[in-house]
């Protein structure tokens, strides 16, 4: 996968993709603003959501052990996976033990993150996606491009073509003469998936939340497909990131208000499924919970970056991001696109690869993502923090061990410019002389930078140097001491 600028360069030239994204993100963001404005206490809810998550993260080890005890007591089995390979191995062995060769899946970002479908396919096991958008992505040999609407980059005509051409290869074919009317597309998917649900013996899910005190897992969704996946199979395997935990059932009341309004602009989501271990004569007979670390403990060790673990995957930050709207989700090269992907992926995977080192720069730092985030993650702050890590290197935690990473390649000019700026700012006389010189020569300044700087100025306007620097203006209007002419207030 190329670095973000190269991938975005290709996607921004796709006018159909940009039109699809613009239409979808603008529609969702407008609806979200209305849904949020209905609540007078939204800012209090937001602060409560952030506080609950922060407290939970501070005591994460204790809550996870409490969860393990509660799940086990309720008849479930808990497995700990340090990384993607371990999680894939655990799930593959669990499926093999059932003797099945097919599984149904309810949308799960964690399984996207670890590449579970590919690992199962290598072991001869076929995973069928049952979320409508995930089904579109799977049938189209595509990748998800949005957290909530993985097929956001497709319009109705494209979906009709995918259903008509590919459904038969995966099971029940699309009806003859399928149109691109939403009701027809939904009916085709319903018939196709119903067959899968009724035959499946193993289901794989993620979870939006896990409740430590009761061992309960929670999935919120809009279609009801998830509920079928969670209740019909004999064996249920849930793969969940360790940060998805909340201490008590009561904490859910905050998140079950924040999440639907931020994601689908609904007052409450249509289906909220909860399950606690196993129950005789109802639901799966066997339940396995795979707790996934995969870089989360290392992220927690970073006092600035750990905010990203508060994320409840609502996707509000994607829908307001001007960069995501033009580049699309595939350019981020990970299961987590948009602003949250730009801060989460480089922390989970590190910044050693060219792609991961480029992600903290996939932002204009406009701050719109922070404004809408229901758990108040200061995404711009983390982006700047990660840019510093890319350029300067420094101490990080890798699999629980503190280590020092080197600066990423290709940032020598940036580093030199920052050091020169620091030196100039430490020497006021030099700075003043430079500013005056720049003001007096402003007529001769180029509109584009020469040499390697050209790529930067090709897409930006260089700022105009003012006739007079702020320091000179201050001295001229306030005098040498800076107090002349200043009004005093009492
Ligand atoms: S970072 Fe905030 S706005 Fe973005 S998906 Fe996560 S919770 Fe939602």
Tab-separated table of C-alpha atoms and ligand atoms in Angstrom:
chain	number	residue	atom	x	y	z
A	1	UNK	CA	0.000	0.000	0.000
A	2	UNK	CA	1.522	3.391	-0.984
A	3	UNK	CA	1.831	6.322	1.420
A	4	UNK	CA	-1.286	8.451	1.915
A	5	UNK	CA	-0.355	11.253	-0.550
A	6	UNK	CA	0.119	8.796	-3.428
A	7	UNK	CA	-3.063	6.858	-2.638
A	8	UNK	CA	-5.044	10.068	-2.204
A	9	UNK	CA	-3.672	11.430	-5.466
A	10	UNK	CA	-5.279	8.505	-7.289
A	11	UNK	CA	-8.597	8.591	-5.427
A	12	UNK	CA	-9.095	12.353	-5.687
A	13	UNK	CA	-9.001	12.019	-9.483
A	14	UNK	CA	-11.988	9.632	-9.368
A	15	UNK	CA	-14.910	12.027	-9.868
A	16	UNK	CA	-17.565	9.332	-9.311
A	17	UNK	CA	-15.980	8.398	-5.977
A	18	UNK	CA	-15.823	12.030	-4.900
A	19	UNK	CA	-19.456	12.590	-5.855
A	20	UNK	CA	-20.575	9.479	-3.917
A	21	UNK	CA	-18.574	10.495	-0.860
A	22	UNK	CA	-19.672	14.110	-0.922
A	23	UNK	CA	-23.343	13.200	-1.187
A	24	UNK	CA	-23.174	10.603	1.612
A	25	UNK	CA	-21.025	12.513	4.112
A	26	UNK	CA	-22.965	15.780	3.704
A	27	UNK	CA	-26.279	13.994	4.193
A	28	UNK	CA	-25.141	12.187	7.360
A	29	UNK	CA	-23.416	15.217	8.863
A	30	UNK	CA	-26.490	17.422	8.457
A	31	UNK	CA	-28.723	14.811	10.095
A	32	UNK	CA	-26.237	14.342	12.948
A	33	UNK	CA	-26.160	18.074	13.681
A	34	UNK	CA	-29.969	18.082	13.994
A	35	UNK	CA	-30.037	14.988	16.237
A	36	UNK	CA	-27.362	16.386	18.548
A	37	UNK	CA	-29.028	19.818	18.755
A	38	UNK	CA	-32.146	18.176	20.198
A	39	UNK	CA	-30.372	17.476	23.493
A	40	UNK	CA	-29.746	20.357	25.892
A	41	UNK	CA	-27.259	18.288	27.876
A	42	UNK	CA	-25.159	17.083	24.942
A	43	UNK	CA	-21.982	18.737	26.232
A	44	UNK	CA	-22.505	17.116	29.664
A	45	UNK	CA	-23.070	13.733	28.049
A	46	UNK	CA	-19.933	14.229	25.984
A	47	UNK	CA	-17.897	15.082	29.069
A	48	UNK	CA	-19.378	12.081	30.912
A	49	UNK	CA	-18.480	9.748	28.022
A	50	UNK	CA	-14.889	11.015	28.008
A	51	UNK	CA	-14.606	10.751	31.814
A	52	UNK	CA	-15.963	7.176	31.945
A	53	UNK	CA	-13.583	6.066	29.215
A	54	UNK	CA	-10.596	7.807	30.825
A	55	UNK	CA	-11.284	6.258	34.217
A	56	UNK	CA	-11.727	2.833	32.644
A	57	UNK	CA	-8.442	3.139	30.762
A	58	UNK	CA	-6.627	4.131	33.962
A	59	UNK	CA	-7.736	0.862	35.584
A	60	UNK	CA	-7.946	-1.239	32.434
A	61	UNK	CA	-6.146	-4.256	33.904
A	62	UNK	CA	-8.575	-4.516	36.818
A	63	UNK	CA	-11.685	-4.156	34.656
A	64	UNK	CA	-10.447	-6.745	32.160
A	65	UNK	CA	-9.852	-9.290	34.911
A	66	UNK	CA	-13.290	-8.524	36.337
A	67	UNK	CA	-14.765	-9.070	32.879
A	68	UNK	CA	-12.958	-12.381	32.478
A	69	UNK	CA	-14.341	-13.632	35.806
A	70	UNK	CA	-17.875	-12.538	34.916
A	71	UNK	CA	-17.818	-14.095	31.412
A	72	UNK	CA	-16.425	-17.366	32.761
A	73	UNK	CA	-18.992	-17.471	35.558
A	74	UNK	CA	-21.732	-17.038	32.931
A	75	UNK	CA	-20.511	-20.067	30.972
A	76	UNK	CA	-18.294	-18.333	28.386
A	77	UNK	CA	-14.609	-18.905	27.567
A	78	UNK	CA	-12.101	-16.039	27.484
A	79	UNK	CA	-8.970	-16.020	25.282
A	80	UNK	CA	-6.247	-13.345	25.299
A	81	UNK	CA	-4.621	-12.363	21.997
A	82	UNK	CA	-1.497	-10.188	22.089
A	83	UNK	CA	-1.520	-9.512	18.342
A	84	UNK	CA	-3.312	-10.196	15.066
A	85	UNK	CA	-1.558	-13.527	14.400
A	86	UNK	CA	-2.483	-14.887	17.805
A	87	UNK	CA	-6.103	-13.757	17.465
A	88	UNK	CA	-6.412	-15.301	14.001
A	89	UNK	CA	-4.869	-18.552	15.232
A	90	UNK	CA	-7.248	-18.746	18.203
A	91	UNK	CA	-10.356	-18.091	16.078
A	92	UNK	CA	-9.272	-20.522	13.353
A	93	UNK	CA	-8.713	-23.293	15.897
A	94	UNK	CA	-12.068	-22.600	17.557
A	95	UNK	CA	-13.881	-22.862	14.213
A	96	UNK	CA	-11.947	-26.003	13.239
A	97	UNK	CA	-12.936	-27.606	16.552
A	98	UNK	CA	-16.593	-27.297	15.553
A	99	UNK	CA	-15.919	-29.206	12.296
A	100	UNK	CA	-17.552	-26.411	10.273
A	101	UNK	CA	-16.187	-24.872	7.087
A	102	UNK	CA	-18.444	-21.798	6.938
A	103	UNK	CA	-19.133	-18.971	9.394
A	104	UNK	CA	-21.422	-15.932	9.349
A	105	UNK	CA	-20.080	-12.623	10.571
A	106	UNK	CA	-21.663	-9.516	11.964
A	107	UNK	CA	-19.703	-6.394	11.104
A	108	UNK	CA	-16.619	-6.161	13.276
A	109	UNK	CA	-13.831	-3.637	12.864
A	110	UNK	CA	-11.511	-5.736	15.043
A	111	UNK	CA	-11.702	-8.656	12.607
A	112	UNK	CA	-11.010	-6.247	9.723
A	113	UNK	CA	-8.015	-4.940	11.657
A	114	UNK	CA	-6.482	-8.417	12.056
A	115	UNK	CA	-7.411	-9.668	8.565
A	116	UNK	CA	-9.474	-12.550	9.951
A	117	UNK	CA	-11.343	-13.369	6.716
A	118	UNK	CA	-8.059	-13.944	4.888
A	119	UNK	CA	-6.687	-16.106	7.721
A	120	UNK	CA	-9.865	-18.209	7.752
A	121	UNK	CA	-9.752	-18.564	3.960
A	122	UNK	CA	-6.171	-19.862	4.203
A	123	UNK	CA	-7.464	-22.508	6.623
A	124	UNK	CA	-10.240	-23.488	4.173
A	125	UNK	CA	-13.019	-21.701	6.083
A	126	UNK	CA	-15.355	-19.273	4.290
A	127	UNK	CA	-16.581	-16.236	6.207
A	128	UNK	CA	-19.822	-14.651	5.006
A	129	UNK	CA	-20.333	-10.983	5.860
A	130	UNK	CA	-23.932	-10.291	6.858
A	131	UNK	CA	-23.981	-6.530	7.399
A	132	UNK	CA	-25.505	-5.125	4.192
A	133	UNK	CA	-22.643	-2.754	3.464
A	134	UNK	CA	-20.042	-5.408	4.309
A	135	UNK	CA	-21.860	-7.811	1.994
A	136	UNK	CA	-21.565	-5.266	-0.841
A	137	UNK	CA	-17.854	-4.901	-0.106
A	138	UNK	CA	-17.297	-8.665	0.015
A	139	UNK	CA	-19.225	-9.405	-3.187
A	140	UNK	CA	-17.362	-6.612	-4.975
A	141	UNK	CA	-13.883	-7.924	-3.933
A	142	UNK	CA	-13.489	-4.538	-2.351
A	143	UNK	CA	-12.327	-3.069	0.961
A	144	UNK	CA	-14.410	-1.098	3.477
A	145	UNK	CA	-13.938	2.662	3.177
A	146	UNK	CA	-15.965	3.982	6.121
A	147	UNK	CA	-16.444	2.841	9.716
A	148	UNK	CA	-20.215	2.909	9.670
A	149	UNK	CA	-21.006	2.679	5.962
A	150	UNK	CA	-18.228	0.464	4.575
A	151	UNK	CA	-19.625	0.752	1.011
A	152	UNK	CA	-20.087	4.540	1.161
A	153	UNK	CA	-18.000	4.862	-2.009
A	154	UNK	CA	-20.600	2.895	-4.024
A	155	UNK	CA	-23.842	4.301	-5.413
A	156	UNK	CA	-27.064	2.360	-6.018
A	157	UNK	CA	-26.305	1.571	-9.649
A	158	UNK	CA	-22.938	0.087	-8.739
A	159	UNK	CA	-24.531	-1.993	-5.963
A	160	UNK	CA	-27.161	-3.348	-8.342
A	161	UNK	CA	-24.425	-4.446	-10.774
A	162	UNK	CA	-22.422	-6.128	-7.985
A	163	UNK	CA	-25.473	-8.038	-6.736
A	164	UNK	CA	-26.494	-9.120	-10.230
A	165	UNK	CA	-23.012	-10.277	-11.211
A	166	UNK	CA	-21.639	-11.792	-7.986
A	167	UNK	CA	-24.379	-13.028	-5.657
A	168	UNK	CA	-24.705	-16.399	-7.371
A	169	UNK	CA	-21.035	-17.213	-6.665
A	170	UNK	CA	-21.629	-16.837	-2.905
A	171	UNK	CA	-25.067	-18.426	-2.535
A	172	UNK	CA	-28.595	-17.452	-3.583
A	173	UNK	CA	-28.456	-15.389	-6.816
A	174	UNK	CA	-29.967	-11.919	-7.174
A	175	UNK	CA	-33.578	-11.899	-8.488
A	176	UNK	CA	-34.042	-11.570	-12.282
A	177	UNK	CA	-34.392	-7.976	-13.472
A	178	UNK	CA	-33.044	-6.483	-10.218
A	179	UNK	CA	-33.411	-2.670	-10.226
A	180	UNK	CA	-31.430	-0.111	-8.224
A	181	UNK	CA	-34.457	0.840	-6.098
A	182	UNK	CA	-33.428	0.668	-2.396
A	183	UNK	CA	-36.335	-1.670	-1.529
A	184	UNK	CA	-35.357	-4.104	-4.330
A	185	UNK	CA	-31.693	-4.094	-3.310
A	186	UNK	CA	-32.611	-4.661	0.353
A	187	UNK	CA	-34.938	-7.543	-0.576
A	188	UNK	CA	-32.233	-9.200	-2.707
A	189	UNK	CA	-29.793	-8.971	0.205
A	190	UNK	CA	-32.412	-10.219	2.686
A	191	UNK	CA	-33.158	-13.358	0.654
A	192	UNK	CA	-29.472	-14.041	0.048
A	193	UNK	CA	-28.550	-13.620	3.726
A	194	UNK	CA	-31.552	-15.480	5.161
A	195	UNK	CA	-30.185	-18.640	3.571
A	196	UNK	CA	-26.823	-18.085	5.285
A	197	UNK	CA	-28.322	-17.408	8.728
A	198	UNK	CA	-30.452	-20.559	8.672
A	199	UNK	CA	-27.527	-22.800	7.710
A	200	UNK	CA	-24.759	-21.319	9.856
A	201	UNK	CA	-23.513	-23.222	12.899
A	202	UNK	CA	-20.804	-20.693	13.819
A	203	UNK	CA	-21.144	-16.927	14.147
A	204	UNK	CA	-18.336	-14.393	14.565
A	205	UNK	CA	-18.977	-10.924	15.960
A	206	UNK	CA	-17.338	-7.862	17.394
A	207	UNK	CA	-18.864	-5.761	20.159
A	208	UNK	CA	-19.454	-2.073	20.717
A	209	UNK	CA	-19.142	-2.432	24.483
A	210	UNK	CA	-18.271	-5.024	27.133
A	211	UNK	CA	-19.571	-4.580	30.682
A	212	UNK	CA	-17.015	-5.586	33.297
A	213	UNK	CA	-19.408	-6.103	36.212
A	214	UNK	CA	-21.746	-8.534	34.414
A	215	UNK	CA	-19.621	-9.949	31.557
A	216	UNK	CA	-22.211	-8.667	29.066
A	217	UNK	CA	-21.336	-7.846	25.460
A	218	UNK	CA	-23.305	-5.277	23.485
A	219	UNK	CA	-23.774	-4.820	19.737
A	220	UNK	CA	-25.747	-1.885	18.356
A	221	UNK	CA	-26.889	-1.995	14.739
A	222	UNK	CA	-29.609	-0.820	12.387
A	223	UNK	CA	-30.547	-3.808	10.251
A	224	UNK	CA	-31.245	-6.753	12.557
A	225	UNK	CA	-28.770	-8.910	10.648
A	226	UNK	CA	-26.439	-8.757	13.604
A	227	UNK	CA	-29.108	-10.107	15.931
A	228	UNK	CA	-29.643	-13.094	13.601
A	229	UNK	CA	-25.899	-13.705	13.621
A	230	UNK	CA	-25.716	-13.484	17.404
A	231	UNK	CA	-28.631	-15.776	18.207
A	232	UNK	CA	-29.007	-18.460	15.506
A	233	UNK	CA	-25.569	-20.196	15.381
A	234	UNK	CA	-24.650	-22.887	17.918
A	235	UNK	CA	-21.219	-21.363	18.547
A	236	UNK	CA	-20.531	-17.629	18.886
A	237	UNK	CA	-17.005	-16.219	18.800
A	238	UNK	CA	-16.613	-12.517	19.645
A	239	UNK	CA	-13.360	-10.736	18.822
A	240	UNK	CA	-13.152	-7.455	20.722
A	241	UNK	CA	-10.466	-4.846	21.371
A	242	UNK	CA	-9.611	-4.539	25.060
A	243	UNK	CA	-10.515	-0.832	25.082
A	244	UNK	CA	-14.212	-1.558	24.440
A	245	UNK	CA	-14.846	-2.202	28.123
A	246	UNK	CA	-17.024	-0.100	30.452
A	247	UNK	CA	-17.216	-0.731	34.201
A	248	UNK	CA	-20.952	-1.051	34.792
A	249	UNK	CA	-24.252	-1.528	33.047
A	250	UNK	CA	-25.255	1.968	34.094
A	251	UNK	CA	-22.363	3.438	32.097
A	252	UNK	CA	-24.078	2.217	28.953
A	253	UNK	CA	-26.814	4.818	29.330
A	254	UNK	CA	-24.313	7.543	28.403
A	255	UNK	CA	-22.908	5.732	25.371
A	256	UNK	CA	-26.259	4.513	24.078
A	257	UNK	CA	-27.204	8.183	23.739
A	258	UNK	CA	-23.890	9.426	22.356
A	259	UNK	CA	-23.359	6.693	19.768
A	260	UNK	CA	-26.590	6.588	17.715
A	261	UNK	CA	-26.965	10.363	17.494
A	262	UNK	CA	-23.324	10.752	16.418
A	263	UNK	CA	-23.294	7.906	13.928
A	264	UNK	CA	-26.679	7.454	12.254
A	265	UNK	CA	-28.368	10.580	13.669
A	266	UNK	CA	-30.946	8.386	15.385
A	267	UNK	CA	-32.336	9.053	18.860
A	268	UNK	CA	-31.744	5.412	19.678
A	269	UNK	CA	-30.411	2.676	17.458
A	270	UNK	CA	-32.958	0.178	16.142
A	271	UNK	CA	-31.318	-3.013	17.487
A	272	UNK	CA	-29.347	-3.293	20.722
A	273	UNK	CA	-28.283	-6.901	21.328
A	274	UNK	CA	-26.762	-7.926	24.644
A	275	UNK	CA	-25.513	-11.367	25.636
A	276	UNK	CA	-23.916	-12.722	28.787
A	277	UNK	CA	-22.220	-16.113	28.495
A	278	UNK	CA	-24.632	-18.855	27.496
A	279	UNK	CA	-28.195	-19.701	28.509
A	280	UNK	CA	-29.949	-23.063	28.274
A	281	UNK	CA	-32.400	-23.324	25.354
A	282	UNK	CA	-31.749	-19.794	24.092
A	283	UNK	CA	-29.026	-18.586	21.741
A	284	UNK	CA	-25.596	-20.146	21.115
A	285	UNK	CA	-24.607	-23.191	23.225
A	286	UNK	CA	-20.935	-22.156	23.258
A	287	UNK	CA	-19.518	-18.653	23.599
A	288	UNK	CA	-15.883	-17.593	23.188
A	289	UNK	CA	-14.555	-14.086	23.822
A	290	UNK	CA	-11.206	-13.238	22.217
A	291	UNK	CA	-9.747	-10.124	23.862
A	292	UNK	CA	-7.504	-8.358	21.376
A	293	UNK	CA	-4.531	-6.183	22.337
A	294	UNK	CA	-2.672	-5.702	19.034
A	295	UNK	CA	-0.974	-2.424	20.010
A	296	UNK	CA	-3.591	-1.097	22.418
A	297	UNK	CA	-1.436	-1.493	25.561
A	298	UNK	CA	1.364	0.364	23.791
A	299	UNK	CA	-1.088	3.110	22.842
A	300	UNK	CA	-2.210	3.308	26.464
A	301	UNK	CA	1.407	3.931	27.500
A	302	UNK	CA	1.423	7.198	25.512
A	303	UNK	CA	-0.117	9.857	27.739
A	304	UNK	CA	-1.155	12.049	24.773
A	305	UNK	CA	-2.074	9.379	22.234
A	306	UNK	CA	-4.101	7.200	24.617
A	307	UNK	CA	-7.129	9.457	24.084
A	308	UNK	CA	-7.658	7.548	20.841
A	309	UNK	CA	-8.705	4.503	22.903
A	310	UNK	CA	-11.829	6.385	23.992
A	311	UNK	CA	-13.194	6.062	20.442
A	312	UNK	CA	-16.640	4.488	20.168
A	313	UNK	CA	-16.394	4.185	16.338
A	314	UNK	CA	-19.308	6.495	15.595
A	315	UNK	CA	-17.662	7.841	12.383
A	316	UNK	CA	-18.773	11.453	13.002
A	317	UNK	CA	-15.171	12.612	12.506
A	318	UNK	CA	-15.050	11.004	9.049
A	319	UNK	CA	-18.227	12.710	7.910
A	320	UNK	CA	-16.942	16.224	8.668
A	321	UNK	CA	-13.350	15.750	7.511
A	322	UNK	CA	-12.506	17.678	4.316
A	323	UNK	CA	-9.567	15.350	3.651
A	324	UNK	CA	-11.602	12.139	4.017
A	325	UNK	CA	-14.375	13.585	1.862
A	326	UNK	CA	-11.994	13.988	-1.058
A	327	UNK	CA	-9.521	11.152	-0.560
A	328	UNK	CA	-11.950	8.396	0.479
A	329	UNK	CA	-11.321	5.647	3.014
A	330	UNK	CA	-9.073	3.357	0.968
A	331	UNK	CA	-6.275	5.929	0.878
A	332	UNK	CA	-5.676	5.403	4.626
A	333	UNK	CA	-4.650	1.766	4.033
A	334	UNK	CA	-6.185	0.410	7.216
A	335	UNK	CA	-9.474	-0.734	8.739
A	336	UNK	CA	-9.724	2.695	10.388
A	337	UNK	CA	-9.992	5.509	7.833
A	338	UNK	CA	-10.468	9.241	8.339
A	339	UNK	CA	-9.282	11.287	11.318
A	340	UNK	CA	-9.569	8.431	13.818
A	341	UNK	CA	-7.562	6.207	11.456
A	342	UNK	CA	-4.916	8.910	11.113
A	343	UNK	CA	-4.284	8.790	14.879
A	344	UNK	CA	-5.152	5.186	15.766
A	345	UNK	CA	-3.399	3.225	13.017
A	346	UNK	CA	0.068	4.797	13.519
A	347	UNK	CA	-0.223	4.004	17.222
A	348	UNK	CA	-1.420	0.413	16.796
A	349	UNK	CA	1.066	-0.387	14.015
A	350	UNK	CA	3.874	2.098	14.758
A	351	UNK	CA	5.245	4.689	12.324
A	352	UNK	CA	8.003	2.589	10.764
A	353	UNK	CA	6.337	2.017	7.384
A	354	UNK	CA	6.040	4.784	4.787
A	355	UNK	CA	2.239	4.525	4.879
A	356	UNK	CA	1.909	4.682	8.670
A	357	UNK	CA	4.387	7.572	8.902
A	358	UNK	CA	2.294	9.514	6.372
A	359	UNK	CA	-1.047	9.143	8.192
A	360	UNK	CA	-0.543	11.868	10.845
A	361	UNK	CA	-0.156	14.276	7.911
A	362	UNK	CA	-3.502	13.266	6.345
A	363	UNK	CA	-5.231	16.247	7.896
A	364	UNK	CA	-5.578	19.983	7.483
A	365	UNK	CA	-5.775	20.340	11.308
A	366	UNK	CA	-9.011	22.270	10.875
A	367	UNK	CA	-10.358	20.790	14.126
A	368	UNK	CA	-13.812	19.814	12.801
A	369	UNK	CA	-13.197	16.221	13.978
A	370	UNK	CA	-12.630	17.355	17.566
A	371	UNK	CA	-15.785	19.490	17.497
A	372	UNK	CA	-18.028	16.536	16.617
A	373	UNK	CA	-16.331	13.734	18.565
A	374	UNK	CA	-18.836	12.496	21.186
A	375	UNK	CA	-16.047	11.493	23.575
A	376	UNK	CA	-14.009	14.686	23.012
A	377	UNK	CA	-10.863	13.103	21.590
A	378	UNK	CA	-8.523	15.974	20.728
A	379	UNK	CA	-7.589	14.519	17.343
A	380	UNK	CA	-5.574	17.577	16.163
A	381	UNK	CA	-3.454	17.427	19.331
A	382	UNK	CA	-2.642	13.754	18.715
A	383	UNK	CA	-1.922	14.401	15.030
A	384	UNK	CA	0.680	17.032	15.937
A	385	UNK	CA	2.086	14.729	18.634
A	386	UNK	CA	2.459	11.893	16.111
A	387	UNK	CA	4.007	14.204	13.508
A	388	UNK	CA	6.658	15.043	16.071
A	389	UNK	CA	7.233	11.325	16.612
A	390	UNK	CA	7.618	10.765	12.876
A	391	UNK	CA	10.073	13.643	12.416
A	392	UNK	CA	12.072	13.371	15.645
A	393	UNK	CA	11.625	9.725	16.703
A	394	UNK	CA	11.789	9.230	20.466
A	395	UNK	CA	10.616	6.926	23.268
A	396	UNK	CA	7.650	4.621	22.608
A	397	UNK	CA	6.295	1.392	24.020
A	398	UNK	CA	6.487	-1.673	21.742
A	399	UNK	CA	4.741	-4.790	23.055
A	400	UNK	CA	5.072	-3.452	26.565
A	401	UNK	CA	8.794	-2.615	26.405
A	402	UNK	CA	10.033	0.989	26.355
A	403	UNK	CA	12.278	1.649	23.399
A	404	UNK	CA	13.520	4.604	21.360
A	405	UNK	CA	12.608	4.788	17.682
A	406	UNK	CA	14.568	6.660	15.033
A	407	UNK	CA	13.022	9.460	12.978
A	408	UNK	CA	11.205	8.243	9.867
A	409	UNK	CA	13.015	8.587	6.540
A	410	UNK	CA	12.361	11.545	4.277
A	411	UNK	CA	11.843	14.287	6.873
A	412	UNK	CA	15.359	15.765	6.885
A	413	UNK	CA	14.254	19.065	5.307
A	414	UNK	CA	11.410	19.440	7.796
A	415	UNK	CA	13.726	18.722	10.708
A	416	UNK	CA	16.300	21.224	9.437
A	417	UNK	CA	13.599	23.891	8.950
A	418	UNK	CA	12.253	23.349	12.477
A	419	UNK	CA	15.719	23.537	14.001
A	420	UNK	CA	16.442	26.741	12.048
A	421	UNK	CA	13.134	28.203	13.246
A	422	UNK	CA	13.933	27.278	16.847
A	423	UNK	CA	17.349	28.898	16.588
A	424	UNK	CA	15.894	32.083	15.048
A	425	UNK	CA	13.164	32.324	17.691
A	426	UNK	CA	15.842	31.963	20.391
A	427	UNK	CA	17.725	34.962	18.906
A	428	UNK	CA	15.371	37.978	18.779
A	429	UNK	CA	17.845	40.306	17.053
A	430	UNK	CA	18.411	37.854	14.227
A	431	UNK	CA	14.665	37.312	13.938
A	432	UNK	CA	14.016	41.066	13.744
A	433	UNK	CA	16.699	41.567	11.109
A	434	UNK	CA	15.304	38.668	9.066
A	435	UNK	CA	11.756	40.026	9.273
A	436	UNK	CA	12.848	43.493	8.143
A	437	UNK	CA	14.845	42.044	5.291
A	438	UNK	CA	11.867	39.929	4.226
A	439	UNK	CA	9.561	42.984	4.355
A	440	UNK	CA	11.897	45.127	2.248
A	441	UNK	CA	12.382	42.486	-0.410
A	442	UNK	CA	8.731	41.372	-0.571
A	443	UNK	CA	8.340	42.567	-4.195
A	444	UNK	CA	10.918	40.024	-5.318
A	445	UNK	CA	9.548	36.996	-3.437
A	446	UNK	CA	8.702	34.049	-5.716
A	447	UNK	CA	5.127	32.729	-5.844
A	448	UNK	CA	6.414	29.139	-5.822
A	449	UNK	CA	9.320	27.587	-3.980
A	450	UNK	CA	12.253	26.313	-6.025
A	451	UNK	CA	13.734	22.792	-5.905
A	452	UNK	CA	12.235	20.174	-3.569
A	453	UNK	CA	9.981	22.825	-1.993
A	454	UNK	CA	8.066	23.071	-5.276
A	455	UNK	CA	5.896	20.046	-4.445
A	456	UNK	CA	4.747	21.837	-1.291
A	457	UNK	CA	3.963	25.164	-2.982
A	458	UNK	CA	2.295	23.514	-6.004
A	459	UNK	CA	-0.804	22.974	-3.934
A	460	UNK	CA	-0.604	25.946	-1.571
A	461	UNK	CA	-0.401	29.717	-1.780
A	462	UNK	CA	2.695	31.066	-0.104
A	463	UNK	CA	1.773	33.525	2.659
A	464	UNK	CA	2.465	37.176	1.769
A	465	UNK	CA	5.067	38.909	3.918
A	466	UNK	CA	3.543	42.093	5.437
A	467	UNK	CA	5.110	45.539	4.856
A	468	UNK	CA	5.862	45.795	8.530
A	469	UNK	CA	6.445	43.082	11.129
A	470	UNK	CA	4.228	42.861	14.205
A	471	UNK	CA	7.203	43.804	16.432
A	472	UNK	CA	7.933	46.950	14.400
A	473	UNK	CA	4.258	47.888	14.372
A	474	UNK	CA	4.098	47.436	18.164
A	475	UNK	CA	7.161	49.569	18.691
A	476	UNK	CA	5.903	52.279	16.308
A	477	UNK	CA	2.464	52.475	17.940
A	478	UNK	CA	3.357	51.721	21.593
A	479	UNK	CA	6.877	53.018	21.903
A	480	UNK	CA	10.069	51.215	22.819
A	481	UNK	CA	8.721	50.138	26.227
A	482	UNK	CA	5.544	48.777	24.680
A	483	UNK	CA	3.340	50.841	27.028
A	484	UNK	CA	2.984	54.144	25.146
A	485	UNK	CA	-0.585	54.886	24.190
A	486	UNK	CA	-1.878	51.821	25.981
A	487	UNK	CA	-5.246	52.366	27.610
A	488	UNK	CA	-5.561	51.307	31.223
A	489	UNK	CA	-8.706	49.870	32.672
A	490	UNK	CA	-9.842	49.966	36.240
B	1	LIG	S1	-12.754	9.607	17.058
B	1	LIG	FE1	-14.638	10.398	17.992
B	1	LIG	S2	-15.845	11.102	16.202
B	1	LIG	FE2	-14.248	9.737	15.385
B	1	LIG	S3	-15.168	7.703	15.275
B	1	LIG	FE3	-14.137	7.850	17.271
B	1	LIG	S4	-15.714	8.559	18.708
B	1	LIG	FE4	-16.487	8.968	16.653
